[in-house]
CSV table of C-alpha atoms in Angstrom, one decimal:
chain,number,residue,atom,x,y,z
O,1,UNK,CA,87.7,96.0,83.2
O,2,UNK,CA,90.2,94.5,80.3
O,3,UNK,CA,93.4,96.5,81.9
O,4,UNK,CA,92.4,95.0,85.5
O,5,UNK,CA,91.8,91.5,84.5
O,6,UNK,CA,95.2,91.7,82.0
O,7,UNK,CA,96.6,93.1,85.5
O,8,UNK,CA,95.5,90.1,87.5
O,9,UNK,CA,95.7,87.7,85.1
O,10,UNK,CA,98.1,87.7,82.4
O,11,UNK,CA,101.4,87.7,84.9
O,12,UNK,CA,99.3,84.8,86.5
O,13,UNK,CA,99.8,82.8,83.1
O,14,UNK,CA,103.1,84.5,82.2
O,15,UNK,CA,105.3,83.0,85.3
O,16,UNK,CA,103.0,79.8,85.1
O,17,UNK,CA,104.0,79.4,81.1
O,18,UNK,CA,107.5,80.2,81.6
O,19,UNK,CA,107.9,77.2,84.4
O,20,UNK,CA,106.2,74.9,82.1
O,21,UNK,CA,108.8,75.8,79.1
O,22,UNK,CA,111.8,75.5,81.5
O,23,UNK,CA,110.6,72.2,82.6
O,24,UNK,CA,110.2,70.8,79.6
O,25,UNK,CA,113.2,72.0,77.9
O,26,UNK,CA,115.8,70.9,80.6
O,27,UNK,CA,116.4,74.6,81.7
O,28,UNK,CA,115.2,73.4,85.1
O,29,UNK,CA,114.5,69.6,86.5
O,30,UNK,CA,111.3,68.9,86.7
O,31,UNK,CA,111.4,66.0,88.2
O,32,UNK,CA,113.4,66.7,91.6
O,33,UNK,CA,111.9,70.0,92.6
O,34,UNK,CA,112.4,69.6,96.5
O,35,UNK,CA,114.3,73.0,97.1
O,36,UNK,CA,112.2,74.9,94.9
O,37,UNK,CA,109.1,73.4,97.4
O,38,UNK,CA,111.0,74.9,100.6
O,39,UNK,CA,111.7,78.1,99.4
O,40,UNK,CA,107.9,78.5,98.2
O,41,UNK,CA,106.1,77.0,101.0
O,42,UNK,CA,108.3,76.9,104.4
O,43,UNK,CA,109.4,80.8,103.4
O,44,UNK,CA,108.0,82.6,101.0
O,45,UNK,CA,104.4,81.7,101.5
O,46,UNK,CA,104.6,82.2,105.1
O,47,UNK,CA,106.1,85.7,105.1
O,48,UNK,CA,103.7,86.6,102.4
O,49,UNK,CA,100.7,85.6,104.7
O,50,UNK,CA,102.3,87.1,107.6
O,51,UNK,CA,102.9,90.2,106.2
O,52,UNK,CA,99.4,90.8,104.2
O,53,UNK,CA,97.4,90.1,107.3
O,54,UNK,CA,99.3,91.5,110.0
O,55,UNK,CA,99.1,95.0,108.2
O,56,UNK,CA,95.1,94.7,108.9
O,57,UNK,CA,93.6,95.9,112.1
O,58,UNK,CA,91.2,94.0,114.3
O,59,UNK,CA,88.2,96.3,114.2
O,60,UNK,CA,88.5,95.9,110.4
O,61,UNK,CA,89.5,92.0,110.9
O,62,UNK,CA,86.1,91.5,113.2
O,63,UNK,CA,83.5,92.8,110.9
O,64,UNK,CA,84.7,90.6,108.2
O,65,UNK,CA,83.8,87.4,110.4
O,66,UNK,CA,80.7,86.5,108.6
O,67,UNK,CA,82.6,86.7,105.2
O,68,UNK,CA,85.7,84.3,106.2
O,69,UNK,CA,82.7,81.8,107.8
O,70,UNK,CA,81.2,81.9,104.3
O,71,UNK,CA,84.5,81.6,102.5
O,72,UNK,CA,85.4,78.7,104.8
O,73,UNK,CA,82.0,77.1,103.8
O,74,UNK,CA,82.3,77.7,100.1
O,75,UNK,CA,86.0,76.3,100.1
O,76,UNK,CA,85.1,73.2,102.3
O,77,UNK,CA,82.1,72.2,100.6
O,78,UNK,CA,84.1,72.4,97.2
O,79,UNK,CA,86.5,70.3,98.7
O,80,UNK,CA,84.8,68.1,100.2
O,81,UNK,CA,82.4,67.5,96.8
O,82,UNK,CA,85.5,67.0,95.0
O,83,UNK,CA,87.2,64.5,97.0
O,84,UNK,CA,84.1,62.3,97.3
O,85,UNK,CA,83.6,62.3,93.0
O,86,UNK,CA,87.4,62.0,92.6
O,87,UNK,CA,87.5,58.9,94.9
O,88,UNK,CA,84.1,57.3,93.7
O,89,UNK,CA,83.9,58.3,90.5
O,90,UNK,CA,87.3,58.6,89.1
O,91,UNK,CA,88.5,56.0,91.7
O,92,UNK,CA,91.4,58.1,92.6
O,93,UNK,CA,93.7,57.4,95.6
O,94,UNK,CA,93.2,59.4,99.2
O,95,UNK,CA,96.2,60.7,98.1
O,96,UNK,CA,95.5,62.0,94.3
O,97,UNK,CA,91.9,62.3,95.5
O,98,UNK,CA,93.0,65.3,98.0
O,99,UNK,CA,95.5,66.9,95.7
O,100,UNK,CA,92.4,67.5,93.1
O,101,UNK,CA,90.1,68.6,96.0
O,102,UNK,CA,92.6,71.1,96.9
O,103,UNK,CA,93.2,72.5,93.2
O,104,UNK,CA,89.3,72.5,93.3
O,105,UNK,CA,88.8,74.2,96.6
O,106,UNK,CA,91.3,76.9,97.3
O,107,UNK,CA,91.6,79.2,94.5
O,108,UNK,CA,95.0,81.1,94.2
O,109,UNK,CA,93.9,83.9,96.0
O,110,UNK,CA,97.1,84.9,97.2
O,111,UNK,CA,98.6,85.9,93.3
O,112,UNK,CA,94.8,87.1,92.0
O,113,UNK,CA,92.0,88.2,94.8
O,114,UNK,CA,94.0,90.8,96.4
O,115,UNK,CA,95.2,92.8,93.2
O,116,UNK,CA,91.7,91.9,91.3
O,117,UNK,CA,89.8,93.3,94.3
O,118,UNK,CA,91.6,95.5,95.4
O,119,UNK,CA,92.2,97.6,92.0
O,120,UNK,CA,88.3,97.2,90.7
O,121,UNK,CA,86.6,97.8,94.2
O,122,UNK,CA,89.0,99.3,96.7
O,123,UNK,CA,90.9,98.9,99.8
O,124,UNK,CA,88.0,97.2,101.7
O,125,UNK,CA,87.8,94.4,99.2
O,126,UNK,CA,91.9,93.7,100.1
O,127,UNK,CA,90.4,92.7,103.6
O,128,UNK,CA,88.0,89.7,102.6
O,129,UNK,CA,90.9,88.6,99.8
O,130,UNK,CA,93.3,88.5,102.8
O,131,UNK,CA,90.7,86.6,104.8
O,132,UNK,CA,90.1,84.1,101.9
O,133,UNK,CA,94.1,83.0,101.7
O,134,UNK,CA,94.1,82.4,105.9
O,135,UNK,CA,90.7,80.6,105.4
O,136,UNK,CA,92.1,78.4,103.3
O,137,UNK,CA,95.7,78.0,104.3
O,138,UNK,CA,94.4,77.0,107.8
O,139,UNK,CA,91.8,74.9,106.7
O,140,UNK,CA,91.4,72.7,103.5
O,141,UNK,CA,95.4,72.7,103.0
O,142,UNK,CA,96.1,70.7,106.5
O,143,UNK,CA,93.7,68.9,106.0
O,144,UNK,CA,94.8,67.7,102.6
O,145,UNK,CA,98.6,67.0,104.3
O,146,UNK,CA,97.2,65.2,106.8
O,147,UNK,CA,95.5,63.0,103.8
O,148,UNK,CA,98.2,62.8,101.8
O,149,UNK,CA,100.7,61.6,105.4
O,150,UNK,CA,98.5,59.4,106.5
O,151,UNK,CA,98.1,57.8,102.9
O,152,UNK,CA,102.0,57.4,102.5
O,153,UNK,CA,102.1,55.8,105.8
O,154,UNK,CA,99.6,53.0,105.4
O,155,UNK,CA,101.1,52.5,101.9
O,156,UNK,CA,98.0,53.0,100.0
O,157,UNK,CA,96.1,50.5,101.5
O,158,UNK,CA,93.7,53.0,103.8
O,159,UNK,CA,93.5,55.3,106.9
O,160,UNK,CA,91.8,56.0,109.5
O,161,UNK,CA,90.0,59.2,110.7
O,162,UNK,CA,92.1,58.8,113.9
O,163,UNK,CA,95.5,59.0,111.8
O,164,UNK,CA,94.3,61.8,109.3
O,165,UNK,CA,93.3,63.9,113.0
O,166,UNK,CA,96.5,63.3,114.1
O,167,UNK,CA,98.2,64.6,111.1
O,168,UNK,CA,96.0,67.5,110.9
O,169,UNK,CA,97.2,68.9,113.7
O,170,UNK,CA,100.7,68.0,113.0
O,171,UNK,CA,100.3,70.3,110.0
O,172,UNK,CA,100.4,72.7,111.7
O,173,UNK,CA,103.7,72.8,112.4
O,174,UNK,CA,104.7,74.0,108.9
O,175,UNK,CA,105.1,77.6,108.3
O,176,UNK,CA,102.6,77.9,105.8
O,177,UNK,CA,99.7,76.9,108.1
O,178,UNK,CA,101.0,78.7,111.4
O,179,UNK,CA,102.2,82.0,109.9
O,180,UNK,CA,98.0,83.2,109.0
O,181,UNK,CA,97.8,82.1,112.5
O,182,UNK,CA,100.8,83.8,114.0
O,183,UNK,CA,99.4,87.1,112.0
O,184,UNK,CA,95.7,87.0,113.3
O,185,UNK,CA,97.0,86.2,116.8
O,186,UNK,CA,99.4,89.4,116.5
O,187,UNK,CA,96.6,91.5,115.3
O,188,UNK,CA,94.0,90.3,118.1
O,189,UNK,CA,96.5,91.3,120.8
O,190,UNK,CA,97.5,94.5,119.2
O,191,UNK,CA,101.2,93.2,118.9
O,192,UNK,CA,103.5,94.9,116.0
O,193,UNK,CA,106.7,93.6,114.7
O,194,UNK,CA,109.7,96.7,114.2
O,195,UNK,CA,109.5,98.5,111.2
O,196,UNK,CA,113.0,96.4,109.4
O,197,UNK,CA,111.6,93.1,110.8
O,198,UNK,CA,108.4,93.9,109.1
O,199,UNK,CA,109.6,95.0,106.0
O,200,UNK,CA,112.0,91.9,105.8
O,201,UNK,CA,108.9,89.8,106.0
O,202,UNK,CA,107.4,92.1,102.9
O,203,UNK,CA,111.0,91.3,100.8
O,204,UNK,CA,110.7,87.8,101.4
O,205,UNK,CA,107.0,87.2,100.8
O,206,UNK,CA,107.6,89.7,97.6
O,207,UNK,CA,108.8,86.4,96.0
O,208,UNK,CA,106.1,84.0,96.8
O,209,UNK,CA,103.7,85.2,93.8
O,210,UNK,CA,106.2,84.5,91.2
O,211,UNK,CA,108.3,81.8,92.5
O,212,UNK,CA,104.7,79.8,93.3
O,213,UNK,CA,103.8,80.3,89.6
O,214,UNK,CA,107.0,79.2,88.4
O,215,UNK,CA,107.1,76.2,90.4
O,216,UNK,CA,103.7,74.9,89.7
O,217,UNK,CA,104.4,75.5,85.8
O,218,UNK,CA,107.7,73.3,86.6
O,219,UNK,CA,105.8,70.6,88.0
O,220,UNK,CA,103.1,70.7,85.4
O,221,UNK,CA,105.5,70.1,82.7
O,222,UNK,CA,106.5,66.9,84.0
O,223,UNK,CA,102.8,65.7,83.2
O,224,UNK,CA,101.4,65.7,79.4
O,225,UNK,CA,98.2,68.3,79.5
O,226,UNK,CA,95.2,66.7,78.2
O,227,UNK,CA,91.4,67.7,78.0
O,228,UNK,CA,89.1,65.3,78.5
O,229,UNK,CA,85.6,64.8,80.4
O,230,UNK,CA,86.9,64.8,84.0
O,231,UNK,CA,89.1,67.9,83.4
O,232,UNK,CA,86.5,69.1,81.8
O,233,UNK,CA,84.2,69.4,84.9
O,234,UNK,CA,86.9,69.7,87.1
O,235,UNK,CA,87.5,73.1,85.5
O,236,UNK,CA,83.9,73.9,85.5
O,237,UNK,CA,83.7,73.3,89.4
O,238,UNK,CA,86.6,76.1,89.5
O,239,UNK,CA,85.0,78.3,87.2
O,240,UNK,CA,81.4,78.1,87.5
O,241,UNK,CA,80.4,75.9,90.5
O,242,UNK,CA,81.9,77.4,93.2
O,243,UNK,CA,81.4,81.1,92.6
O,244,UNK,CA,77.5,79.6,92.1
O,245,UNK,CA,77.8,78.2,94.8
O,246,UNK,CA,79.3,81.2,96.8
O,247,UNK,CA,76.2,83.4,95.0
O,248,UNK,CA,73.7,81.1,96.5
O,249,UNK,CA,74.4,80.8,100.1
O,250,UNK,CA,75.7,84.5,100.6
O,251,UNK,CA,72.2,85.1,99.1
O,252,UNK,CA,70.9,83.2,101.5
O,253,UNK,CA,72.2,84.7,104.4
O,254,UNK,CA,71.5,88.0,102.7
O,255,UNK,CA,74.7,89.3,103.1
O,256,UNK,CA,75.8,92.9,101.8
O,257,UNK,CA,76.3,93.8,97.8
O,258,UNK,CA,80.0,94.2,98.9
O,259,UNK,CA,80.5,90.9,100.5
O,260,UNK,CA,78.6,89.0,98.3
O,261,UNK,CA,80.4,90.1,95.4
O,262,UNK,CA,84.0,89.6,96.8
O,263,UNK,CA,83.2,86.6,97.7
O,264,UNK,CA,81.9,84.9,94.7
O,265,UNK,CA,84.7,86.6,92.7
O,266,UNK,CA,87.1,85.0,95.4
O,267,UNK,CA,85.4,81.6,94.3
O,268,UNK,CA,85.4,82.8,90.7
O,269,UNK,CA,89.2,82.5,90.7
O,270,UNK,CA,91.4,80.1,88.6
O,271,UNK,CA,92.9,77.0,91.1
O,272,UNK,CA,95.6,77.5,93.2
O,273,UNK,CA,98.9,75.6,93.4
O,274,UNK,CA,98.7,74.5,97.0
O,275,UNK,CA,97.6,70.8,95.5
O,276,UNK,CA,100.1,70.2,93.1
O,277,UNK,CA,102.8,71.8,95.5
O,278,UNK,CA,101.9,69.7,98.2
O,279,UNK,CA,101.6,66.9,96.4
O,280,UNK,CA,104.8,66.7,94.7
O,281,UNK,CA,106.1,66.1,97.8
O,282,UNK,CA,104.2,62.9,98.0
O,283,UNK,CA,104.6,61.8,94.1
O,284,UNK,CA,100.9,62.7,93.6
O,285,UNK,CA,100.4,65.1,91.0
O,286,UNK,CA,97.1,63.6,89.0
O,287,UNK,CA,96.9,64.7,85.0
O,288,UNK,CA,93.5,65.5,85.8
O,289,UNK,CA,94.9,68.1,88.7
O,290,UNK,CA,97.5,69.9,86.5
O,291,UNK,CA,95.2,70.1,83.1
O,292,UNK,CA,92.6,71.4,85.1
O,293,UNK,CA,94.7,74.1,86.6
O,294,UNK,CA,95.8,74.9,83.3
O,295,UNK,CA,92.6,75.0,82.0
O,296,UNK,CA,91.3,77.1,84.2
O,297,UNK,CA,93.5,80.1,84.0
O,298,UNK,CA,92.8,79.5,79.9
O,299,UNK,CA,89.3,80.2,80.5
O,300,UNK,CA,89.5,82.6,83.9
O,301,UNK,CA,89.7,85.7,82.6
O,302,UNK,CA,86.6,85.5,80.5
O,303,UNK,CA,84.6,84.0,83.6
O,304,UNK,CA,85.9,86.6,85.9
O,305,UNK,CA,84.9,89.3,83.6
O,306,UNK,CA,81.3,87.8,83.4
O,307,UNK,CA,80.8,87.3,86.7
O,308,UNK,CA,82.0,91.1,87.2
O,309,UNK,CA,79.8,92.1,84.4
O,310,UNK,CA,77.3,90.7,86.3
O,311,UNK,CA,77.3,92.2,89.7
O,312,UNK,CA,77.9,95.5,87.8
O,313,UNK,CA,74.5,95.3,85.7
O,314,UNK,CA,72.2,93.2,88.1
O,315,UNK,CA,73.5,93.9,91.4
């Protein structure tokens, strides 16, 4: 169980660290990071998503429907818990609100679920991390664009549910949000890309891991980390909230062992970068975002090994 979490987790922290130390020694700007933002999210996202799901079949696709409803429940109730406290409790703009709701609600499965699960339980647990990074690319993370456009275009001053609709589905426009789309759609109608188109795809989405990590570290070290009550239980709604959450209502609908471990280890997982990418492009990046993230991958690997402890003693 060390080796797999050091596996999954320690390169996680590694390419985060080393973008924080070249921001904030001048080795890279931390400050204009727009090209580093295309690369990550209009390419090498994309072709990463493309690729992972597009190598899964249908059959296999189909009977994981009830998990990616479930996952899509656990990740928009998160998100949707963490919006409201961050814009009535912290007072937070729509905009700053979103970014931390997003950090909250999509964990990165992309760089931990699928070599976690796949190397402790197997190629079926690869399926519902796959699931779990369509879920919430075509999901929370328009939704929180379409927050964080509609905010810059009233100026701060409010929006409207009509103007936050209509953004939502102008998200989807960007690669990042149609690509998981493009890939299920492929693999419903049995269509398959040639063999060098395909593994172009793999090359380019090889770098979306480590060029995600290095970018959110670079963005991070433009803010001064702190720890303070509201990162505090911003990181415990990563670490511990959610994958309760995710125990409790896939108990509920009393789901299999399988599923119901994957996904409350899926939930278990430190934040993702989606906010914090998404929202440099808008000059949101809250401290309370960024510390958080930090904070979570500083306390991830022991959660993760609990809550794998757990389901290996009592489940």
């Amino acid at each position: 169980m060390t080796l797999i979490l050091l596996n999954a987790l320690l390169p996680i922290f590694v390419g985060l660290l080393l973008g924080y130390i070249a921001g904030r020694r001048g080795a890279m700007d931390n400050l204009n990071v727009r090209n580093l933002i295309v690369l990550v999210m209009d390419f090498a996202i994309p072709c990463a998503l493309f690729s992972t799901i597009s190598s899964t079949s249908w059959p296999v696709l189909r009977e994981e429907s009830e998990s990616a409803v479930m996952i899509a429940v656990v990740f928009a109730a998160l998100y949707a818990a963490s919006y409201i406290w961050a814009r009535k409790s912290l007072k937070m703009s729509i905009s700053d609100a979103s970014v931390l709701a997003l950090t909250v609600g999509f964990p990165n499965s992309a760089a931990v679920a699928l070599p976690l699960l796949t190397t402790a339980y197997g190629p079926s647990s690869r399926v519902t991390a796959a699931l779990s990074i369509a879920v919430g690319a075509i999901t929370i993370s328009p939704f929180t664009i379409a927050l964080l456009e509609s905010d810059k275009l009233s100026d701060g001053k409010g929006t409207s549910i009509q103007a936050v609709m209509i953004k939502f589905l102008q998200a989807f426009t960007r690669p990042v949000v149609w690509a998981p789309m493009l890939a299920l759609a492929s693999v419903y109608f049995g269509l398959h890309l040639p063999s060098y188109l395909d593994r172009s795809l793999a090359i380019l989405g090889s770098a979306a891991s480590g060029s995600a990590l290095i970018l959110t570290g670079v963005v991070v070290s433009s803010q001064t980390f702190s720890f303070d009550g509201k990162v505090a239980w911003t990181t415990a709604a990563i670490v511990l909230i959610q994958p309760l959450f995710a125990l409790g209502i896939t108990e509920l609908f009393h789901m299999s062992h399988a599923e119901i471990r994957d996904i409350t280890l899926i939930s278990a997982i430190p934040g993702g970068f989606f906010g914090l990418v998404f929202g440099k492009s808008f000059n949101s990046t809250p401290e309370t975002a960024s510390s958080a993230l930090i904070a979570s991958y500083c306390v991830g690997a022991f959660s993760i090994a609990g809550w794998m402890l757990v389901f290996t003693k009592y489940f």
